Short mmCIF file of C-alpha atoms (C1' of nucleotides) in Angstrom, two decimals:
data_model
loop_
_atom_site.label_atom_id
_atom_site.label_comp_id
_atom_site.label_asym_id
_atom_site.label_seq_id
_atom_site.Cartn_x
_atom_site.Cartn_y
_atom_site.Cartn_z
CA MET A 1 55.55 60.81 55.51
CA SER A 2 54.26 63.56 57.65
CA THR A 3 55.76 66.93 58.07
CA VAL A 4 57.66 68.22 61.01
CA SER A 5 54.72 70.29 62.14
CA VAL A 6 52.48 67.27 62.65
CA LEU A 7 55.12 65.34 64.48
CA SER A 8 56.09 68.23 66.67
CA ARG A 9 52.52 68.94 67.68
CA GLY A 10 52.14 68.96 71.44
CA CYS A 11 55.86 68.88 72.09
CA ALA A 12 57.39 70.97 74.80
CA LYS A 13 60.78 71.21 73.21
CA ILE A 14 62.67 69.73 70.31
CA HIS A 15 66.40 69.69 70.25
CA SER A 16 66.63 70.61 67.57
CA GLU A 17 63.91 71.13 65.02
CA ALA A 18 66.48 71.56 62.29
CA GLU A 19 68.02 68.21 63.11
CA LEU A 20 64.64 66.56 63.10
CA GLU A 21 63.94 67.99 59.66
CA ALA A 22 67.28 66.73 58.42
CA LYS A 23 66.53 63.25 59.75
CA LEU A 24 63.11 63.20 58.20
CA ALA A 25 64.64 64.25 54.93
CA LEU A 26 66.68 61.04 54.88
CA GLY A 27 63.58 59.38 53.55
CA ARG A 28 63.93 56.21 55.59
CA PRO A 29 61.90 55.17 58.61
CA LEU A 30 63.48 56.65 61.70
CA ARG A 31 64.07 54.73 64.88
CA ILE A 32 62.07 56.45 67.57
CA LYS A 33 63.06 55.46 71.07
CA LEU A 34 61.00 55.60 74.17
CA GLY A 35 62.13 54.02 77.38
CA VAL A 36 59.81 53.07 80.19
CA ASP A 37 60.77 51.58 83.51
CA PRO A 38 58.33 49.03 84.85
CA THR A 39 58.52 50.18 88.44
CA ALA A 40 54.82 49.53 89.05
CA PRO A 41 52.22 47.48 87.20
CA ASP A 42 50.30 50.44 85.83
CA ILE A 43 50.82 52.82 82.98
CA HIS A 44 48.98 56.08 83.39
CA LEU A 45 47.77 59.04 81.39
CA GLY A 46 51.11 60.76 81.85
CA HIS A 47 52.87 57.94 80.02
CA GLY A 48 50.03 58.14 77.56
CA VAL A 49 51.17 61.56 76.43
CA VAL A 50 54.54 60.28 75.29
CA LEU A 51 53.16 57.02 73.98
CA THR A 52 50.70 58.94 71.88
CA LYS A 53 53.55 60.88 70.36
CA LEU A 54 55.30 57.62 69.62
CA ARG A 55 52.13 56.47 67.93
CA ASP A 56 52.17 59.61 65.80
CA PHE A 57 55.56 58.58 64.53
CA GLN A 58 54.33 55.06 63.82
CA ASP A 59 51.47 56.47 61.83
CA ALA A 60 53.94 58.51 59.87
CA GLY A 61 55.74 55.32 58.93
CA HIS A 62 58.56 55.33 61.46
CA GLU A 63 59.77 52.57 63.70
CA ALA A 64 58.77 52.68 67.34
CA ILE A 65 61.28 51.19 69.71
CA LEU A 66 59.86 50.73 73.14
CA ILE A 67 62.58 49.97 75.59
CA ILE A 68 61.42 48.19 78.67
CA GLY A 69 63.92 49.20 81.28
CA ASP A 70 64.03 45.96 83.18
CA PHE A 71 67.54 46.83 84.28
CA THR A 72 67.16 50.54 84.76
CA ALA A 73 64.00 49.93 86.77
CA MET A 74 66.11 48.27 89.39
CA ILE A 75 67.92 51.55 89.90
CA GLY A 76 65.03 53.90 89.47
CA ASP A 77 65.27 57.17 87.62
CA PRO A 78 66.40 59.88 90.03
CA SER A 79 64.93 62.60 87.82
CA GLY A 80 62.90 64.97 89.89
CA ARG A 81 63.44 62.85 92.95
CA SER A 82 64.31 64.08 96.37
CA ALA A 83 65.09 60.64 97.67
CA THR A 84 66.52 57.36 96.52
CA ARG A 85 63.93 55.06 95.02
CA PRO A 86 63.30 51.72 96.58
CA GLN A 87 65.05 49.01 94.65
CA LEU A 88 63.03 46.35 92.96
CA THR A 89 64.00 42.79 92.27
CA HIS A 90 64.29 41.62 88.72
CA ASP A 91 61.28 39.34 89.16
CA GLN A 92 59.05 42.17 90.29
CA VAL A 93 60.20 44.20 87.35
CA LEU A 94 59.45 41.44 84.86
CA ALA A 95 55.97 40.97 86.26
CA ASN A 96 55.29 44.68 85.90
CA ALA A 97 56.71 44.67 82.41
CA LYS A 98 54.06 42.24 81.29
CA SER A 99 51.13 44.42 82.23
CA TYR A 100 53.01 47.45 80.96
CA GLN A 101 53.08 46.06 77.48
CA GLU A 102 49.42 45.23 77.47
CA GLN A 103 48.57 48.78 78.42
CA ALA A 104 51.07 50.36 76.09
CA PHE A 105 49.40 48.65 73.16
CA LYS A 106 46.19 50.45 73.89
CA ILE A 107 48.04 53.33 72.28
CA LEU A 108 50.79 51.83 70.17
CA ASP A 109 50.33 49.81 67.06
CA HIS A 110 51.43 46.36 68.05
CA GLU A 111 52.40 45.37 64.55
CA ARG A 112 54.81 48.17 64.05
CA ALA A 113 56.47 48.34 67.43
CA ARG A 114 59.73 46.81 68.51
CA ILE A 115 59.99 45.90 72.14
CA VAL A 116 63.42 45.61 73.65
CA PHE A 117 64.49 44.90 77.20
CA ASN A 118 67.61 46.75 78.17
CA GLY A 119 68.70 43.86 80.36
CA GLU A 120 69.61 42.32 77.03
CA TRP A 121 72.78 44.39 76.89
CA PHE A 122 73.31 45.43 80.48
CA GLU A 123 73.25 41.89 81.73
CA ALA A 124 76.06 41.05 79.35
CA MET A 125 78.36 43.81 80.52
CA CYS A 126 81.24 43.08 82.80
CA PHE A 127 82.66 45.43 85.35
CA GLU A 128 85.34 46.60 83.00
CA ASP A 129 82.69 47.66 80.51
CA VAL A 130 80.93 49.55 83.22
CA ILE A 131 84.08 51.38 84.19
CA LYS A 132 84.77 52.34 80.61
CA LEU A 133 81.28 53.64 80.21
CA ASN A 134 81.53 55.64 83.39
CA SER A 135 84.78 57.21 82.36
CA ARG A 136 82.92 59.09 79.67
CA VAL A 137 80.92 61.31 81.91
CA THR A 138 82.03 63.52 84.73
CA LEU A 139 80.66 63.66 88.20
CA GLN A 140 80.07 67.36 87.75
CA GLN A 141 77.81 66.71 84.78
CA MET A 142 75.68 64.44 86.86
CA LEU A 143 75.65 66.66 89.90
CA VAL A 144 74.60 69.92 88.27
CA ARG A 145 71.14 68.50 87.88
CA GLU A 146 68.63 70.16 90.10
CA ASP A 147 67.40 67.02 91.81
CA PHE A 148 70.90 66.07 92.90
CA ARG A 149 71.87 69.65 93.69
CA GLU A 150 68.90 69.88 95.99
CA ARG A 151 69.76 66.73 97.84
CA LEU A 152 73.33 67.90 98.16
CA ASP A 153 72.15 71.15 99.66
CA LYS A 154 69.83 69.44 102.06
CA GLY A 155 72.45 66.96 103.12
CA LEU A 156 70.44 64.03 101.82
CA PRO A 157 72.25 60.97 100.56
CA ILE A 158 72.85 60.37 96.87
CA ARG A 159 73.87 56.80 96.31
CA ALA A 160 76.49 55.99 93.80
CA HIS A 161 74.20 53.80 91.74
CA GLU A 162 71.80 56.66 91.16
CA ILE A 163 74.21 58.60 89.06
CA GLN A 164 74.48 55.57 86.81
CA TYR A 165 70.96 56.04 85.63
CA PRO A 166 71.45 58.71 82.97
CA ILE A 167 74.45 56.84 81.67
CA MET A 168 72.43 53.67 81.29
CA GLN A 169 69.58 55.46 79.60
CA GLY A 170 72.08 57.05 77.27
CA TRP A 171 73.62 53.72 76.50
CA ASP A 172 70.23 52.40 75.49
CA SER A 173 70.22 55.01 72.74
CA VAL A 174 73.56 53.78 71.49
CA MET A 175 72.40 50.17 71.52
CA VAL A 176 69.31 50.80 69.45
CA ARG A 177 70.93 53.52 67.33
CA ALA A 178 68.07 55.85 68.09
CA ASP A 179 67.31 58.69 65.71
CA VAL A 180 64.91 60.36 68.06
CA GLU A 181 64.28 59.90 71.75
CA LEU A 182 60.99 60.86 73.33
CA GLY A 183 60.41 61.68 76.95
CA GLY A 184 58.93 64.11 79.42
CA THR A 185 60.62 67.47 79.86
CA ASP A 186 62.27 66.09 82.98
CA GLN A 187 64.07 63.62 80.75
CA LEU A 188 66.02 66.21 78.80
CA PHE A 189 69.20 65.67 80.74
CA ASN A 190 69.11 61.91 80.36
CA ILE A 191 68.37 62.20 76.67
CA MET A 192 71.29 64.55 76.21
CA VAL A 193 73.62 62.04 77.80
CA GLY A 194 72.44 59.68 75.09
CA ARG A 195 73.54 62.19 72.47
CA ASP A 196 76.98 62.45 74.05
CA LEU A 197 77.46 58.74 74.13
CA GLN A 198 76.28 58.32 70.58
CA ARG A 199 78.76 60.91 69.41
CA GLU A 200 81.57 59.11 71.17
CA GLU A 201 80.51 55.90 69.52
CA GLY A 202 80.60 57.60 66.17
CA GLN A 203 76.86 57.39 65.71
CA PRO A 204 74.60 60.14 64.45
CA GLN A 205 73.11 61.88 67.44
CA GLN A 206 69.51 61.43 68.37
CA VAL A 207 67.05 64.26 68.37
CA ALA A 208 65.57 64.99 71.78
CA MET A 209 61.83 65.53 71.80
CA THR A 210 60.28 66.30 75.12
CA MET A 211 56.63 66.35 76.00
CA PRO A 212 55.00 68.40 78.70
CA ILE A 213 54.66 66.74 82.07
CA LEU A 214 51.12 65.92 82.96
CA GLU A 215 50.08 66.99 86.42
CA GLY A 216 48.42 64.36 88.58
CA LEU A 217 44.96 64.48 90.09
CA ASP A 218 46.14 66.75 92.88
CA GLY A 219 47.06 69.34 90.29
CA ARG A 220 50.36 70.09 91.93
CA GLN A 221 52.82 67.31 91.30
CA LYS A 222 53.44 65.33 88.19
CA MET A 223 51.30 62.32 87.61
CA SER A 224 53.16 59.41 89.03
CA LYS A 225 52.67 55.97 90.35
CA SER A 226 54.53 56.58 93.53
CA LEU A 227 52.49 59.64 94.38
CA GLY A 228 49.26 57.77 93.74
CA ASN A 229 47.75 60.70 91.86
CA TYR A 230 47.28 58.93 88.60
CA ILE A 231 44.70 57.52 86.25
CA ALA A 232 45.80 54.16 84.91
CA LEU A 233 45.17 53.28 81.30
CA ASN A 234 43.52 50.02 82.30
CA GLU A 235 41.24 51.62 84.84
CA PRO A 236 37.54 50.70 84.54
CA ALA A 237 35.66 53.21 82.42
CA GLY A 238 33.55 54.44 85.30
CA ASP A 239 36.53 55.11 87.53
CA MET A 240 38.44 56.82 84.78
CA PHE A 241 35.50 59.07 84.06
CA GLY A 242 34.98 59.82 87.71
CA LYS A 243 38.58 60.66 88.38
CA ILE A 244 38.64 63.13 85.55
CA MET A 245 35.47 64.75 86.86
CA SER A 246 37.08 65.30 90.24
CA VAL A 247 39.92 67.30 88.78
CA SER A 248 40.12 71.05 89.35
CA ASP A 249 39.08 73.49 86.63
CA ALA A 250 42.63 74.73 86.22
CA LEU A 251 43.85 71.20 85.73
CA MET A 252 41.06 70.52 83.29
CA ALA A 253 42.48 73.20 81.02
CA ARG A 254 45.87 71.49 81.16
CA TYR A 255 44.32 68.15 80.37
CA TYR A 256 42.60 69.64 77.35
CA ASP A 257 45.91 71.02 76.13
CA ILE A 258 48.05 68.01 76.78
CA LEU A 259 45.70 65.09 76.42
CA LEU A 260 43.36 66.34 73.72
CA ARG A 261 45.81 68.83 72.25
CA GLU A 262 43.17 71.46 71.86
CA PRO A 263 42.09 74.41 73.97
CA MET A 264 39.32 74.03 76.49
CA PRO A 265 36.04 75.37 75.04
CA ALA A 266 35.77 78.90 76.33
CA ASP A 267 32.01 79.31 76.22
CA ALA A 268 30.91 76.05 77.81
CA HIS A 269 30.03 75.67 81.48
CA PRO A 270 33.11 74.26 83.19
CA MET A 271 31.23 71.18 84.23
CA ASP A 272 30.03 70.44 80.73
CA ALA A 273 33.53 70.94 79.45
CA LYS A 274 34.75 68.51 82.08
CA LYS A 275 32.16 65.92 81.18
CA GLU A 276 33.20 66.21 77.57
CA LEU A 277 36.84 65.80 78.51
CA ALA A 278 36.07 62.79 80.64
CA ARG A 279 33.91 61.25 77.96
CA ARG A 280 36.51 61.63 75.25
CA ILE A 281 39.38 60.33 77.29
CA THR A 282 37.36 57.39 78.52
CA ALA A 283 36.36 56.66 74.94
CA ARG A 284 39.98 56.68 73.88
CA PHE A 285 41.03 53.98 76.28
CA HIS A 286 37.81 52.00 76.28
CA ASP A 287 35.27 52.77 73.59
CA GLU A 288 32.41 55.11 72.79
CA THR A 289 29.79 52.86 74.29
CA ALA A 290 31.60 52.51 77.56
CA ALA A 291 32.23 56.24 77.69
CA ALA A 292 28.59 57.02 77.01
CA ARG A 293 27.54 54.66 79.72
CA ALA A 294 30.00 56.21 82.16
CA LEU A 295 28.60 59.64 81.41
CA GLU A 296 25.05 58.48 81.87
CA GLU A 297 25.93 56.76 85.09
CA PHE A 298 27.64 59.86 86.33
CA ASN A 299 24.59 61.93 85.57
CA THR A 300 22.12 59.74 87.42
CA ARG A 301 24.43 59.14 90.28
CA PHE A 302 26.01 62.49 90.95
CA SER A 303 24.17 65.13 89.00
CA ALA A 304 20.74 63.74 89.83
CA ARG A 305 21.94 62.16 93.07
CA ASP A 306 19.86 59.14 92.38
CA LEU A 307 21.64 56.29 94.07
CA GLU A 308 18.59 54.05 93.87
CA SER A 309 18.73 53.67 90.12
CA ALA A 310 22.49 53.79 89.86
CA GLU A 311 24.53 50.75 88.93
CA LEU A 312 25.94 49.62 92.22
CA PRO A 313 27.83 46.53 93.18
CA GLY A 314 25.72 44.10 95.10
CA TYR A 315 26.74 43.11 98.58
CA ALA A 316 25.33 40.28 100.61
CA PRO A 317 26.04 40.72 104.29
CA GLY A 318 27.37 37.80 106.24
CA LEU A 319 26.26 36.88 109.71
CA ALA A 320 27.50 40.07 111.30
CA ARG A 321 24.93 42.75 110.64
CA ASP A 322 26.23 45.61 112.70
CA PHE A 323 27.17 48.63 110.62
CA VAL A 324 30.84 48.52 111.49
CA SER A 325 31.07 45.04 110.02
CA LEU A 326 28.94 45.95 107.05
CA VAL A 327 31.14 48.90 106.17
CA VAL A 328 34.38 46.96 106.54
CA GLU A 329 33.09 44.04 104.51
CA ALA A 330 31.51 46.15 101.80
CA TYR A 331 34.72 48.09 101.30
CA ALA A 332 36.73 44.90 101.15
CA GLN A 333 34.42 42.86 98.94
CA CYS A 334 33.23 45.48 96.52
CA PHE A 335 36.13 47.90 96.33
CA SER A 336 39.15 45.95 97.58
CA VAL A 337 39.75 48.65 100.13
CA THR A 338 41.03 47.57 103.48
CA ARG A 339 39.58 49.42 106.41
CA SER A 340 40.02 48.61 110.05
CA ARG A 341 37.03 48.48 112.32
CA SER A 342 38.25 51.58 114.07
CA ASP A 343 38.39 53.22 110.71
CA ALA A 344 34.85 52.16 109.87
CA ARG A 345 33.67 53.44 113.22
CA ARG A 346 35.22 56.81 112.51
CA LEU A 347 33.57 56.97 109.14
CA ILE A 348 30.21 56.23 110.66
CA GLU A 349 30.65 58.77 113.39
CA GLY A 350 31.95 61.25 110.86
CA GLY A 351 28.71 61.11 108.93
CA SER A 352 29.98 59.36 105.85
CA ILE A 353 27.66 56.39 105.89
CA GLN A 354 24.07 56.50 104.70
CA TRP A 355 21.51 53.71 104.78
CA ARG A 356 18.60 54.19 102.40
CA GLY A 357 19.42 57.85 102.11
CA GLU A 358 19.60 58.43 105.86
CA LYS A 359 22.81 59.14 107.68
CA VAL A 360 23.82 56.56 110.21
CA THR A 361 26.05 58.12 112.81
CA ASP A 362 25.76 55.61 115.61
CA SER A 363 28.37 52.90 115.15
CA LYS A 364 26.30 50.52 117.24
CA THR A 365 23.47 50.43 114.75
CA VAL A 366 22.51 46.96 113.60
CA LEU A 367 20.76 46.04 110.38
CA GLU A 368 17.63 43.90 110.70
CA ALA A 369 17.84 40.54 108.95
CA GLY A 370 16.40 40.58 105.46
CA GLU A 371 16.53 44.34 105.07
CA THR A 372 17.62 45.54 101.66
CA GLY A 373 18.61 48.94 100.35
CA VAL A 374 21.47 51.14 99.30
CA LEU A 375 24.39 51.55 101.64
CA ARG A 376 26.43 54.63 100.84
CA LEU A 377 29.99 54.34 102.08
CA ASP A 378 31.41 57.67 101.04
CA LYS A 379 31.02 60.30 98.39
CA THR A 380 31.95 58.01 95.55
CA ARG A 381 31.18 54.53 96.77
CA ALA A 382 27.94 52.78 97.53
CA VAL A 383 26.63 49.23 97.43
CA ARG A 384 23.27 47.60 97.12
CA VAL A 385 22.60 45.38 100.09
CA GLY A 386 20.44 42.33 99.69
"C1'" G B 1 90.05 55.49 110.36
"C1'" G B 2 89.23 60.21 113.69
"C1'" G B 3 85.76 64.10 115.23
"C1'" U B 4 80.79 65.71 115.33
"C1'" A B 5 75.37 65.98 114.59
"C1'" G B 6 71.48 62.80 114.01
"C1'" G B 7 67.75 58.34 113.29
"C1'" U B 8 60.23 59.97 116.24
"C1'" A B 9 53.92 58.13 113.10
"C1'" C B 10 52.71 58.99 105.34
"C1'" C B 11 56.30 63.44 105.18
"C1'" G B 12 58.56 67.58 107.93
"C1'" A B 13 59.23 68.48 112.95
"C1'" A B 14 58.49 68.94 118.72
"C1'" G B 15 59.21 66.01 122.91
"C1'" U B 16 65.05 64.66 126.50
"C1'" G B 17 62.12 59.84 133.09
"C1'" G B 18 55.65 59.66 134.50
"C1'" C B 19 50.25 64.36 132.45
"C1'" C B 20 52.96 60.39 125.41
"C1'" A B 21 49.45 56.67 121.00
"C1'" A B 22 53.11 60.95 121.32
"C1'" A B 23 52.53 68.87 120.29
"C1'" C B 24 52.53 71.51 115.63
"C1'" G B 25 52.60 71.89 110.19
"C1'" G B 26 51.92 69.46 105.48
"C1'" G B 27 49.63 65.55 103.10
"C1'" G B 28 45.66 62.09 103.18
"C1'" C B 29 40.66 60.71 104.45
"C1'" G B 30 35.51 62.01 105.88
"C1'" G B 31 31.64 65.81 106.40
"C1'" A B 32 29.22 70.80 105.13
"C1'" C B 33 28.92 74.00 100.85
"C1'" U B 34 29.05 72.80 95.44
"C1'" G B 35 29.53 71.54 89.48
"C1'" U B 36 32.18 64.42 92.84
"C1'" A B 37 35.56 71.69 90.82
"C1'" A B 38 38.32 75.54 93.38
"C1'" A B 39 38.19 78.41 97.84
"C1'" U B 40 36.36 78.13 102.78
"C1'" C B 41 34.73 75.80 107.34
"C1'" C B 42 34.40 71.32 110.60
"C1'" G B 43 36.07 66.39 112.06
"C1'" C B 44 39.41 62.23 111.69
"C1'" U B 45 44.37 60.45 110.69
"C1'" G B 46 48.07 52.86 115.41
"C1'" G B 47 44.98 48.34 116.53
"C1'" C B 48 41.21 45.57 119.35
"C1'" U B 49 35.04 41.30 120.68
"C1'" U B 50 32.00 47.94 119.81
"C1'" A B 51 36.42 50.39 124.86
"C1'" C B 52 36.96 57.12 130.69
"C1'" G B 53 39.73 49.56 129.22
"C1'" C B 54 43.45 46.73 126.81
"C1'" C B 55 47.50 45.67 123.12
"C1'" U B 56 51.63 47.20 119.73
"C1'" U B 57 54.65 51.66 118.28
"C1'" C B 58 59.41 56.70 118.82
"C1'" A B 59 66.28 52.60 114.15
"C1'" A B 60 67.61 47.37 116.62
"C1'" U B 61 68.94 44.49 120.83
"C1'" G B 62 69.92 44.22 125.85
"C1'" G B 63 70.01 46.90 130.57
"C1'" U B 64 68.90 50.64 134.74
"C1'" U B 65 64.18 52.10 137.01
"C1'" C B 66 57.80 51.32 140.37
"C1'" G B 67 57.78 53.59 135.44
"C1'" A B 68 61.62 55.18 129.28
"C1'" A B 69 60.54 57.89 122.91
"C1'" U B 70 63.33 60.18 126.87
"C1'" C B 71 68.98 57.32 131.07
"C1'" C B 72 73.16 53.41 130.08
"C1'" A B 73 75.60 49.63 126.74
"C1'" U B 74 76.19 47.40 122.16
"C1'" U B 75 74.80 47.11 117.01
"C1'" C B 76 72.92 49.03 112.31
"C1'" C B 77 72.06 53.44 109.28
"C1'" U B 78 72.73 58.83 107.55
"C1'" G B 79 74.78 63.99 107.15
"C1'" C B 80 78.92 67.22 107.94
"C1'" C B 81 84.24 68.14 109.03
"C1'" C B 82 89.20 65.97 109.17
"C1'" A B 83 92.66 61.98 107.34
#
RNA sequence: GGGUAGGUACCGAAGUGGCCAAACGGGGCGGACUGUAAAUCCGCUGGCUUACGCCUUCAAUGGUUCGAAUCCAUUCCUGCCCA
C-alpha cells in the first residue's frame, strides 16, 4: 500500500492528514467515495482530476465507490451556484448516467470499482425518514454557505429543495460507510455534512480530500457543463488537442499543475509547452498514436497554415450552390452546428469565409457547378468541397 | 392572508403610447494582429425565398387605441415588509 504522500499528491486540502494516516494504518482496503451527478451526458477534464485521484487509490489497493447521483441530480448541487438549477427528470438522468460510466472508465479501473446509484436508498425513504434526516442539520448551517448567503443578499430565491442537497450527499456517505470522500474544493461543505451524519450514526467519520478546481477554457470560471467551457473526456482527439491549444498561457500553467501534476517547463517556448501539454493529455484519453496525429495535424493546419493538405471533412453540396446555403449546410453536415441563413450571411460579410484561400465577402456569390476546393468556415473549421 | 416592489433578448440593465427588433454593459461569435495565447482594435449578436420589405418577440391571456414592451383587466411567477 502506498504512503500518504503519494495519495495526497495534487490535493488541495485533506481533512485531516492525521486521520488519513490512521485509516491507512488499519491495513484494510479503504472505501473511497466519489459522487457524480449525471446532469449532462459528458464528463470533462475537471471531473478527470478527481477521478484520477480515485484511480490512485485503486492502484494503492483501495476500493473505489463511484456514486451515481441519479437522485441528487434531480435536485442539482447548489454549490457555487447563484441560481437554482433546472430540474431533470429521472429518465434524462439515467440516460446521462450511462455515458458517464463509459467515460469514467477511461480513468477508473473497471474491475475494481463499485458503482452505486443513490436512488437505491433515497427512493426507498418515506417522508418520515426525510423529516428525521432533516432534523439533524440546522438551517443556519446550510445558509452560512457563501452561495446561499449571496443569493440571500441579492434577494434571489433559494428553494427549499436546494438545501436538501448537502444532506443527501452526506447520507450517501453513511450508506456506503465511506472512509474517504473525494471532491473539488467547493465540495468541502457537503463532505463535512457527511462526517456529521456518520458521527450521528455511530460510524467512523470519513476523511475529506479536496482537489483543486480546474478552470474552464475561458480561464475565469470553473470548468463546467452548464458554462460550456469544458473539454469532454470523449471528445475526438483533434478537438481535444485544439481546445487545449486555444487556452491562455496562464491557464496552461494551471493545467500543467493540476492535470499533469508537474510544473510547466520554464525554458520552453510557451507554444511548445502548450503543444506538449495538449499532446500528453490527448494521449491520456485516446492513445499515443492519436495524439501524435493530432499534433501533426495541428502543425500543418495552423502552424503552417496549409489547409490544402489538412485532413478536412468532405462536403458535397446539394442543388443550392450559393454561398449562404453552402455555409449553412457545411456547418450542419460536417460539424453539427446549426446556423441560420442570416447568421451565415453575417459570417460571409464579416470576412470569415474563404474559398480556395480567398475571402468571400459577398453573400450573393454562387459556386459554379463542379468546382472543388477548400471552403474555410471560420478559424477552426473548414471542409473540402467536391 | 395584508402591504409593497418587480417580471424586457444568453446575463445584467434602460425604455413607461409611435423615431423599438428594442439604449448601454457583460458574455458569446467573427475579423485584424499573433503562438488557434494574452492584451488591443474592428464588426456582429431574432427569423425569412438573399430584404431602405415582411414575420415573430418585451411573463401569459384578453381589452382600449389608427398604433402598445409601454395604458386597462385577469392570471401565473419572484423579492421585501407585516400577520
